[in-house]
Amino acid sequence: MNHGFCLLGEITKRGYHPDTITFNTLIKGLCSEEKIDFSFEVFGKMTDTGIQPTAVTCNTIIHGLCRTGEVGLALRLKNDMSRWKCRPDVVSYIVIIDTLCKGDLVDEALVLFSEMLGDFYVVPDVVVYNSLIKDLCNSGRLTEARRIFDEMVGKGISGNMATYKGMIHGFCLHGRWKEATRYFDEMMDREILPDTITFNILIDSHCKDGMTEDAWGLFELMDKLNIQPNQITYSSMMNGLCLAGRLQDAVKLFDSMVHRGLDPNEFNYNVLIDGYCKNRKLDEAVKLFKKMKQNGLQVTTVVYTTLLRGLYRDGRFETAQSLFNEMQSCGQNPNKFTYSTVLNGLCKNGKIGEAIVLFESMKTTGILPDIYMYAILIHGFCQAGKLEDARKLFNKIPKEGLVPNVITYNTKMDSLFHNRMFLEAERLISEMEEKGCLPNSRTYDILIKGFLRRNDTQKALQYLCKMRERKFMPSDSVVSLLVNTFSTDKIKSLEVLQ
């Protein structure tokens, strides 16, 4: 920029007169460096010398203002453009509309869009529509996005890949994969080739909704269309296969990824390590973990936490503790999920003392305990028969600025019933409801089981009725207990079980 202004000085010194292009170039350079105040000075000098700014000049500054978050000033400049005998064009509008959308000011963007439609001299193009569609979809305003899409088509403006990608992503994001698939099919019918990201969105959505076969069909379609899957595609597909219990297919997919020359990243490894852990194949998980390190990939906190969870669940306490120590020595700082995993592992292995030490030391790292960590410790105390410690910790929750959630209440309530402290358990359910914490199906299971063990069948049935009123179904263990407690005729009369 300094050299640019030196040249401007030389131009003037030699008796030449800078023109609109000269000033536009300087203003663009200043805006690209976010020197907006200076660009306005140059703009002023430009008008003082009698050179009229053009729409390009104004749009350059509008773009610079929007980049620096000064969308209000950008709007003012757009409205003042007539002072210099130039008019806002589609670029003037699209830059501001896009900025408003990205700032979650979609309503304001729609108002400006309506103004643009009323401007006889401006013809909106697909880029304007894409910006609105994308941000309406991201905001969950799918009906409005569909209306804008249909309006665009009605005006004879054809959607492009970005248009369809925005619609597909929006509908997938909010679990409406059928509508997303419809836009995908329309896209294919119009011979608009989807890109890898579009496929990734659809594959991930189908996998998360348990539609693994449909996701696999999309994965194979990519190959037919010669569209290369990337690491994200493989992660989503592998995760879908693992969720469907098809671990071996996920392993084969991981191997095929390597054979195709695509290097797995930490996310790919993490999906497969998690799959091994959930299937209790800890030796394979550890082996893959070691392979990941051998290949020079950085083992992230997420990967460590995944393997720790699997090791604790499988009862490999010593290995898990060793891995936790290794994690910290390698400079990977545990996060809340890591601490929750380790606390849970310690409590389930009867190491309540060590859990308390970790719980207290965690605060020195800047991580404050959340309500889930309190629930884990309360459960640990209850399992160890330390009810008084559990009660003290429960009472401490509000003092830490936290609110007990349904999991915390359930944990304490279950312990009270197991220790035949029925009156306190009843008081707890009343307190829970008074504080606006709604019982879930697990709460009702605990209450019904507790009162049946006390032989208080009337209260057990009372809570069973409440449970069904809230559209919850009792668990298999509760149904079995009810069948063993009541006669066949009584069970038949219990319409709540149907």
Coordinates of C-alpha atoms in Angstrom, one line a residue, residues 102 112 149 235 276 282 313 322 407 493:
K102 CA -24.1 -14.4 8.7
L112 CA -33.4 -5.6 2.3
F149 CA -36.4 -21.4 -3.5
S235 CA -15.7 -41.1 9.0
Y276 CA -13.8 -51.6 18.8
L282 CA -10.1 -53.6 23.5
R313 CA -15.9 -50.1 30.8
S322 CA -1.5 -45.6 32.8
I407 CA -29.8 -37.8 36.5
S493 CA -56.9 -54.9 34.0

